[in-house]
Each structure stands twice: as structure tokens, then as C-alpha cells.
Short mmCIF file of C-alpha atoms and ligand atoms in Angstrom, two decimals:
data_model
loop_
_atom_site.label_atom_id
_atom_site.label_comp_id
_atom_site.label_asym_id
_atom_site.label_seq_id
_atom_site.Cartn_x
_atom_site.Cartn_y
_atom_site.Cartn_z
CA MET A 1 0.00 0.00 0.00
CA MET A 2 1.32 3.47 -0.89
CA PRO A 3 1.84 5.73 2.12
CA ARG A 4 -0.66 8.56 2.31
CA PRO A 5 0.77 12.07 1.81
CA VAL A 6 0.77 12.89 5.52
CA GLN A 7 2.53 9.63 6.38
CA MET A 8 5.04 10.22 3.62
CA CYS A 9 5.63 13.69 4.99
CA LEU A 10 6.27 12.29 8.47
CA VAL A 11 8.76 9.80 7.11
CA LEU A 12 10.67 12.59 5.39
CA LEU A 13 10.54 14.67 8.54
CA LEU A 14 11.93 11.84 10.62
CA LEU A 15 14.78 11.33 8.20
CA ALA A 16 15.26 15.10 8.09
CA LEU A 17 17.71 14.68 5.26
CA VAL A 18 16.00 16.81 2.67
CA PRO A 19 14.35 20.20 2.85
CA VAL A 20 10.86 18.98 3.58
CA SER A 21 7.80 21.07 2.99
CA CYS A 22 4.79 19.73 4.83
CA ALA A 23 1.70 21.81 5.26
CA ALA A 24 0.59 21.85 8.87
CA LEU A 25 -0.42 24.74 11.10
CA PRO A 26 0.49 26.03 13.55
CA LEU A 27 4.14 26.25 12.64
CA VAL A 28 7.21 27.44 14.53
CA ILE A 29 10.47 27.52 12.60
CA ASN A 30 13.75 29.10 13.68
CA THR A 31 17.37 29.37 12.60
CA TRP A 32 20.02 27.07 14.14
CA PRO A 33 19.37 24.23 16.59
CA PHE A 34 17.98 26.52 19.30
CA LYS A 35 15.52 23.96 20.57
CA LYS A 36 14.49 25.68 23.79
CA ALA A 37 13.42 28.72 21.80
CA THR A 38 11.25 26.54 19.54
CA GLU A 39 9.72 24.79 22.53
CA GLN A 40 8.98 28.06 24.27
CA ALA A 41 7.24 29.51 21.20
CA TRP A 42 5.23 26.32 20.82
CA ARG A 43 4.27 26.35 24.51
CA VAL A 44 2.97 29.89 24.16
CA LEU A 45 0.81 28.89 21.18
CA GLN A 46 -0.52 25.82 22.99
CA ALA A 47 -1.42 27.98 25.98
CA GLY A 48 -3.54 30.17 23.70
CA GLY A 49 -0.99 32.94 23.23
CA SER A 50 -0.84 34.94 20.01
CA ALA A 51 1.69 34.37 17.25
CA LEU A 52 3.36 37.62 18.31
CA ASP A 53 3.63 36.40 21.91
CA ALA A 54 5.13 33.15 20.62
CA VAL A 55 7.79 34.90 18.52
CA GLU A 56 8.62 37.33 21.33
CA GLN A 57 8.95 34.63 23.97
CA GLY A 58 10.67 32.17 21.65
CA CYS A 59 13.40 34.64 20.72
CA GLY A 60 13.34 35.92 24.32
CA GLN A 61 14.23 32.43 25.49
CA CYS A 62 17.40 32.59 23.40
CA GLU A 63 18.25 35.98 24.90
CA LYS A 64 18.02 34.45 28.38
CA ASP A 65 19.96 31.32 27.36
CA GLN A 66 22.58 33.42 25.50
CA CYS A 67 22.17 30.97 22.61
CA ASP A 68 25.68 30.12 21.38
CA GLY A 69 26.92 33.43 22.79
CA SER A 70 25.52 35.18 19.73
CA VAL A 71 22.14 36.14 21.15
CA GLY A 72 21.57 38.21 24.26
CA TYR A 73 23.92 39.63 26.88
CA GLY A 74 27.52 38.60 27.48
CA GLY A 75 28.23 37.62 23.87
CA ASN A 76 30.17 39.11 20.97
CA PRO A 77 31.56 42.41 22.32
CA ASP A 78 32.22 45.41 20.08
CA GLU A 79 35.57 47.21 19.66
CA THR A 80 35.20 48.80 23.09
CA GLY A 81 34.30 45.52 24.82
CA GLU A 82 30.60 46.30 25.16
CA THR A 83 27.86 43.89 24.09
CA THR A 84 25.00 45.63 22.28
CA LEU A 85 21.85 44.06 20.88
CA ASP A 86 19.76 44.19 17.68
CA ALA A 87 16.22 42.79 17.48
CA MET A 88 12.96 43.14 15.64
CA ILE A 89 9.42 41.80 15.57
CA MET A 90 6.91 41.96 12.74
CA ASN A 91 3.16 41.44 12.67
CA GLY A 92 2.20 40.02 9.28
CA ASP A 93 -1.48 40.85 9.72
CA THR A 94 -1.03 44.58 10.23
CA MET A 95 2.49 45.00 8.77
CA GLU A 96 3.55 46.71 11.99
CA VAL A 97 7.22 46.42 12.91
CA GLY A 98 9.17 47.27 16.03
CA ALA A 99 12.96 47.20 16.03
CA VAL A 100 15.97 48.20 18.09
CA GLY A 101 19.59 48.46 17.01
CA ASP A 102 22.76 48.94 19.02
CA LEU A 103 20.65 48.61 22.19
CA ARG A 104 22.77 49.07 25.30
CA ARG A 105 22.35 47.77 28.87
CA ILE A 106 18.96 46.07 28.33
CA LYS A 107 18.80 42.29 28.06
CA ASP A 108 15.30 41.85 26.60
CA ALA A 109 15.94 43.19 23.12
CA ILE A 110 12.96 41.64 21.32
CA SER A 111 10.58 42.79 24.03
CA VAL A 112 11.93 46.31 23.67
CA ALA A 113 11.36 45.95 19.91
CA ARG A 114 7.77 44.99 20.65
CA ALA A 115 7.44 48.00 22.93
CA VAL A 116 8.64 50.23 20.07
CA MET A 117 5.90 48.70 17.91
CA GLU A 118 3.16 48.97 20.51
CA HIS A 119 4.07 52.06 22.51
CA SER A 120 5.30 54.37 19.76
CA LYS A 121 4.43 55.27 16.20
CA HIS A 122 8.04 54.64 15.18
CA THR A 123 9.49 51.48 13.72
CA PHE A 124 13.15 51.52 14.67
CA LEU A 125 15.04 53.04 17.63
CA VAL A 126 18.81 52.82 18.03
CA GLY A 127 21.66 53.30 20.44
CA GLU A 128 21.62 55.08 23.76
CA SER A 129 18.24 56.66 23.04
CA ALA A 130 16.67 53.25 22.48
CA SER A 131 17.95 52.24 25.91
CA VAL A 132 16.42 55.34 27.50
CA PHE A 133 13.12 54.50 25.78
CA ALA A 134 13.36 50.96 27.15
CA GLU A 135 14.03 52.20 30.68
CA ASN A 136 11.04 54.53 30.41
CA MET A 137 8.95 51.55 29.34
CA GLY A 138 9.94 49.73 32.52
CA PHE A 139 12.82 47.54 31.33
CA THR A 140 15.72 47.02 33.73
CA ALA A 141 19.07 48.52 32.80
CA GLU A 142 22.09 46.40 33.70
CA ASP A 143 25.60 45.74 32.48
CA LEU A 144 25.57 43.24 29.59
CA THR A 145 29.24 42.36 30.09
CA THR A 146 30.15 38.93 31.47
CA ASN A 147 33.46 37.20 32.15
CA THR A 148 33.05 35.50 28.78
CA SER A 149 32.61 38.71 26.81
CA LEU A 150 35.41 40.36 28.78
CA ASN A 151 37.77 37.50 27.95
CA ILE A 152 36.88 37.63 24.25
CA TYR A 153 37.63 41.35 24.34
CA LYS A 154 40.95 40.96 26.19
CA LYS A 155 42.11 38.26 23.80
CA TRP A 156 41.28 40.51 20.88
CA LEU A 157 43.21 43.43 22.37
CA ASN A 158 46.19 41.15 22.98
CA ALA A 159 46.01 40.02 19.35
CA ASN A 160 46.44 43.60 18.08
CA CYS A 161 42.69 43.97 17.60
CA GLN A 162 42.46 41.13 15.05
CA PRO A 163 40.14 40.59 13.31
CA ASN A 164 38.37 43.90 12.84
CA TYR A 165 36.08 45.60 10.33
CA ARG A 166 38.29 48.52 9.34
CA GLN A 167 39.60 49.11 5.84
CA SER A 168 41.52 51.83 4.03
CA VAL A 169 42.74 53.38 7.27
CA SER A 170 46.05 53.94 8.97
CA PRO A 171 47.62 52.46 10.98
CA ASP A 172 47.22 49.24 8.95
CA PRO A 173 44.13 47.58 10.47
CA SER A 174 45.41 44.10 9.55
CA ASN A 175 48.07 44.33 12.24
CA ALA A 176 47.37 47.33 14.46
CA CYS A 177 44.75 48.70 16.81
CA GLY A 178 43.24 52.16 16.40
CA PRO A 179 42.57 54.97 16.67
CA TYR A 180 42.48 54.99 12.89
CA LYS A 181 42.55 57.75 10.31
CA PRO A 182 41.32 57.41 6.72
CA SER A 183 43.92 56.47 4.11
CA ALA A 184 43.80 55.80 0.36
CA ARG A 185 40.87 53.58 -0.52
CA LEU A 186 41.93 50.00 -1.19
CA GLN A 187 40.01 47.40 -3.12
CA GLN A 188 38.17 45.11 -0.70
CA THR A 189 39.77 41.68 -0.40
CA ALA A 190 37.53 38.99 -1.85
CA GLY A 191 36.59 36.35 0.65
CA ASP A 192 37.39 38.62 3.57
CA GLN A 193 34.99 37.07 6.00
CA HIS A 194 34.65 37.99 9.66
CA ILE A 195 31.18 36.68 10.36
CA ASN A 196 31.60 32.97 9.87
CA ILE A 197 30.49 29.67 11.27
CA HIS A 198 32.42 30.41 14.48
CA THR A 199 30.85 33.74 15.24
CA HIS A 200 27.35 33.10 13.92
CA ASP A 201 23.98 32.31 15.34
CA THR A 202 21.38 35.00 15.36
CA ILE A 203 17.96 33.66 16.14
CA GLY A 204 15.40 34.33 13.44
CA MET A 205 11.95 32.85 13.98
CA ILE A 206 8.73 32.60 12.02
CA VAL A 207 5.48 31.64 13.76
CA ILE A 208 2.25 30.97 11.90
CA ASN A 209 -0.70 30.22 14.12
CA GLN A 210 -3.71 28.03 13.39
CA LYS A 211 -5.51 30.93 11.74
CA GLY A 212 -2.61 31.67 9.38
CA HIS A 213 -1.40 34.75 11.21
CA VAL A 214 2.27 35.13 10.23
CA THR A 215 4.78 36.78 12.55
CA ALA A 216 8.56 36.95 12.48
CA GLY A 217 11.28 38.06 14.87
CA THR A 218 15.03 38.20 15.32
CA SER A 219 17.50 38.80 18.13
CA THR A 220 21.29 38.97 18.09
CA ASN A 221 24.32 40.64 19.58
CA GLY A 222 25.57 41.01 16.03
CA ALA A 223 29.12 40.80 14.79
CA ARG A 224 32.01 40.10 17.16
CA HIS A 225 34.35 43.14 17.46
CA LYS A 226 32.00 45.30 15.41
CA ILE A 227 32.67 49.03 15.22
CA PRO A 228 30.56 50.78 17.89
CA GLY A 229 27.34 51.97 16.29
CA ARG A 230 27.19 49.11 13.81
CA VAL A 231 23.69 47.73 13.29
CA GLY A 232 23.31 44.52 11.30
CA ASP A 233 20.56 43.06 9.17
CA SER A 234 18.63 41.43 11.99
CA PRO A 235 16.53 44.44 13.04
CA VAL A 236 15.92 45.62 9.46
CA ALA A 237 12.50 44.63 8.14
CA GLY A 238 12.86 42.68 4.91
CA ALA A 239 16.51 41.91 5.67
CA GLY A 240 16.70 40.01 8.99
CA ALA A 241 13.09 38.88 8.78
CA TYR A 242 9.77 39.62 7.12
CA ALA A 243 6.20 38.52 7.71
CA ASP A 244 3.09 38.96 5.61
CA SER A 245 -0.01 36.95 6.44
CA THR A 246 -1.05 37.05 2.78
CA ALA A 247 2.20 35.43 1.59
CA GLY A 248 4.47 33.94 4.25
CA GLY A 249 7.50 34.66 6.40
CA ALA A 250 11.27 34.48 6.12
CA ALA A 251 14.30 35.10 8.33
CA ALA A 252 18.03 35.34 7.66
CA THR A 253 21.25 34.67 9.54
CA GLY A 254 24.84 35.28 8.57
CA ASP A 255 26.93 38.21 7.41
CA GLY A 256 24.40 40.98 7.92
CA ASP A 257 26.63 43.70 6.52
CA VAL A 258 26.39 42.00 3.13
CA MET A 259 22.96 40.38 3.43
CA MET A 260 21.03 43.52 4.34
CA ARG A 261 21.89 45.05 0.97
CA PHE A 262 19.63 42.52 -0.74
CA LEU A 263 16.60 42.44 1.60
CA PRO A 264 16.60 38.63 1.30
CA SER A 265 13.65 38.07 3.63
CA TYR A 266 11.46 40.43 1.64
CA HIS A 267 12.70 38.86 -1.56
CA ALA A 268 11.81 35.35 -0.41
CA VAL A 269 8.35 36.35 0.83
CA GLU A 270 7.56 38.03 -2.48
CA LEU A 271 8.64 34.89 -4.32
CA MET A 272 6.31 32.81 -2.14
CA ARG A 273 3.51 35.28 -2.83
CA ALA A 274 4.01 34.55 -6.52
CA GLY A 275 3.69 30.81 -5.85
CA THR A 276 7.32 29.75 -5.38
CA ASP A 277 7.71 26.98 -2.82
CA PRO A 278 9.56 27.95 0.40
CA THR A 279 12.76 25.99 -0.29
CA THR A 280 13.14 27.49 -3.76
CA ALA A 281 12.30 30.96 -2.43
CA CYS A 282 15.09 30.68 0.17
CA LYS A 283 17.50 29.36 -2.44
CA LYS A 284 16.74 32.18 -4.89
CA ALA A 285 17.26 34.84 -2.21
CA ILE A 286 20.62 33.28 -1.33
CA THR A 287 21.59 32.97 -5.01
CA ARG A 288 20.95 36.67 -5.60
CA ILE A 289 23.47 37.60 -2.90
CA ARG A 290 25.96 35.00 -4.05
CA LYS A 291 26.10 36.55 -7.50
CA TYR A 292 27.87 39.54 -5.98
CA PHE A 293 29.46 37.98 -2.88
CA PRO A 294 30.22 34.33 -3.68
CA GLN A 295 31.98 33.84 -0.33
CA PHE A 296 29.32 35.34 1.93
CA PHE A 297 28.33 33.38 5.02
CA GLY A 298 24.56 33.12 5.30
CA ALA A 299 21.43 31.03 5.58
CA MET A 300 17.67 31.53 5.46
CA ILE A 301 14.43 29.94 6.59
CA CYS A 302 11.17 30.41 4.68
CA ALA A 303 7.55 29.43 5.36
CA ASN A 304 4.37 29.92 3.38
CA ILE A 305 0.87 30.46 4.72
CA THR A 306 -0.20 26.85 4.35
CA GLY A 307 2.63 25.78 6.66
CA GLY A 308 5.06 24.64 3.97
CA TYR A 309 8.62 25.48 4.91
CA GLY A 310 12.19 25.23 3.71
CA ALA A 311 15.69 26.61 4.19
CA ALA A 312 18.86 27.33 2.22
CA CYS A 313 22.44 28.37 2.83
CA ASN A 314 25.49 29.45 0.84
CA LYS A 315 28.20 26.84 0.77
CA VAL A 316 31.58 28.18 1.88
CA PRO A 317 34.57 26.45 3.44
CA GLY A 318 33.53 25.22 6.89
CA PHE A 319 29.82 25.69 6.22
CA SER A 320 28.15 23.08 4.03
CA GLN A 321 25.00 22.29 6.02
CA PHE A 322 22.56 24.46 7.91
CA ASN A 323 20.55 23.22 10.89
CA PHE A 324 17.25 24.74 11.88
CA MET A 325 14.30 23.88 14.14
CA VAL A 326 10.73 23.10 13.19
CA TYR A 327 7.63 22.39 15.25
CA ASN A 328 4.24 21.94 13.64
CA ALA A 329 0.93 20.18 14.16
CA GLN A 330 2.28 16.96 12.64
CA LEU A 331 5.15 16.67 15.10
CA LYS A 332 5.12 15.50 18.70
CA SER A 333 8.32 17.32 19.56
CA PRO A 334 10.58 19.90 17.90
CA LEU A 335 12.47 18.59 14.92
CA GLN A 336 16.04 19.53 14.13
CA ALA A 337 16.09 19.69 10.35
CA MET A 338 19.03 20.24 8.05
CA VAL A 339 19.73 21.37 4.51
CA ASP A 340 22.80 21.05 2.35
CA CYS A 341 24.10 24.45 1.29
CA ILE A 342 24.00 25.39 -2.38
C1 SD4 B 1 24.47 40.27 11.99
N1 SD4 B 1 23.13 38.62 10.89
O1 SD4 B 1 24.42 41.08 12.90
C2 SD4 B 1 23.76 38.96 12.14
C3 SD4 B 1 24.72 37.93 12.63
C4 SD4 B 1 24.31 36.53 12.32
O2 SD4 B 1 24.78 34.34 12.02
O3 SD4 B 1 23.23 36.21 11.94
N2 SD4 B 1 25.16 35.60 12.39
O4 SD4 B 1 25.10 40.48 10.96
#
């Protein structure tokens, strides 16, 4: 007897060898194997919470757990040793977005992003002023530095501030610390890659509830040793994530300085709106970037409004497979799925 489609789908899910696309709502999908985040988002949905609550608390779980040191406090410090956070949340029913960039001293970045969305008419607040807004909204201000982030910083200082994100400056940034002054503009070195598999791991999450309400969120401490003031792709709508309840959702992880130039999450959602399946939509968004930056480090997750999902990543040395988490109505527990990079 031939297996019925649902059974077939389950078999593929269990094997988790291929980018499966099984329609089943509700759906929680997030970047990297951040299982506790997936479980938390699912728990919120099961308890009757909204898709927005699920995304906020799912990503918030990673902020508390300091997922891989790349989300939340105490992770990747900037050039001054401080950890600062980027986050965003998007409501795909109303197309409202709240985002924070370069947030200082506040641990709950995605909740502050939600406060921007709900308690202001703005979309995006950054830096010190975003922290003041957060404090006014009742968030606790505290030092985000930990022994771990301090040690990463000290090691970097002892290694003559290597690696860093400076170019065309003097003294030579490839072997000296700043302060730097501008010098003759040099051609960028191809394959110059600071954000890589070792310093990755932003959480990007898409939640689609039973009614098809699509939401998306991200949270990260960004790029290790970034220049103070740097904001990555994660809090930028259409870049780090995008949600539209009439089309689907997408989220990105990787080298945000490159990826944000292509709005890959928006690109993928628009492809799904036109009928492209989620895996192909993710692949096409990655391929567009690769045309200009063949060596970029990055991956994406995509989901359409019927609960189909997929992922894609750009194959570079040291990164040939991308792991992500899925939980949907056909699963009894969160599934760690994996795709081969293209
Ligand atoms: C950033 N996109 O700030 C983030 C970092 C990341 O996997 O996702 N790393 O550029």
C-alpha cells in the first residue's frame, strides 16, 4: 500500500535529510538548533498565546539562554568591549514592525522591539536613546558584560585587535589597533569574512498560528568586534526577517553587513507570494546575494501560509550544512532539520 501524503511527509521529517515542505499549522520555525526557543514559542501557542507572543517569547528564550553566545547579553563584544543588541518583531497581519539596534544595557531586546511597535508610532530606535526608551517603558538597565565577553575582548586586544572591520585606514588595520585615520581607498579583499560559522547564530523565527497569522522576529548581539554603532541586518525589516499573512514569512542569519543590501527576507516572501515553494524561495534569495558575494556566510528559513517550509544556505569552506528547528501540528516534539548548502 502506498503511504498517504501525511505519512510520507512524516517519514521525510523523521529522516530530516532533505528540505521537507509539509503543510501543517500552527508552525514554529527558527534558525540554528535553538531547541528551547522553539519549545517556548510552541508552549505559548498551545497555551492560547498569540503568534506575536510566541515569537517574542521564543526569541526571548534565546536571549536568556545566550544561545551560542551570539544572542543576548555577554556575547560578541564590540571594539570597546561592550555587548550591544539588535532585534525586531513583525506582525504580518497589520504590517507593523518594532525594532531596536545597538541597544545598550537592556537584556530583553525583542521585548523592547515589541514596545517600540506597541508604545510608539516609530518602527526603529537605536543606540543610547533606544535604551532610554526601554528604561522609560519599565525595562531594567544592567551591564551586559560577562566574564566570557570580557575574555573575548581581552584576547582581541592582545592580538592587536584582530580581526576587525576597518579598511583603508592607517595604521594598517590588519596588524594594528586604532585609533584609525582614513587612508587611500583600497580594493576590498575577496573572501574577507569575519562573520563565519564560528561567530554566527542570530535567532530568526517565524510563527504561523492556526488561523494563518504570520509573525517573524530576530534577536542577536551582532558581529564580534564590530565598530561601535554598527547595526546589522537582523533588526531591518525585509533583511533580517519579514512577515506577511497574505504570503508567508522568512528570516536570515549570517553576514548581515552584506545580506542587508539585498533584503533577502522580503525577496523570499515576495517569491512565495508569486507561488514559489519555500525551499526554492530561500535558495533564490541566497543565489541573488551569491552573485555579488560568492563567499558570503549566510542562511535563510522560509515558510508559506499553508505551513510549507524550507531553508537554504550558501556553501563556503567550513559551512556546508545548515541546521534549523521546526515544530508543527504533525510533530510530537521539535524537529532539528538540516539542509545542504547550495
Ligand atoms: C548580523 N546577521 O548582525 C547577524 C549575525 C548573524 O549568524 O546572523 N550571524 O550580521
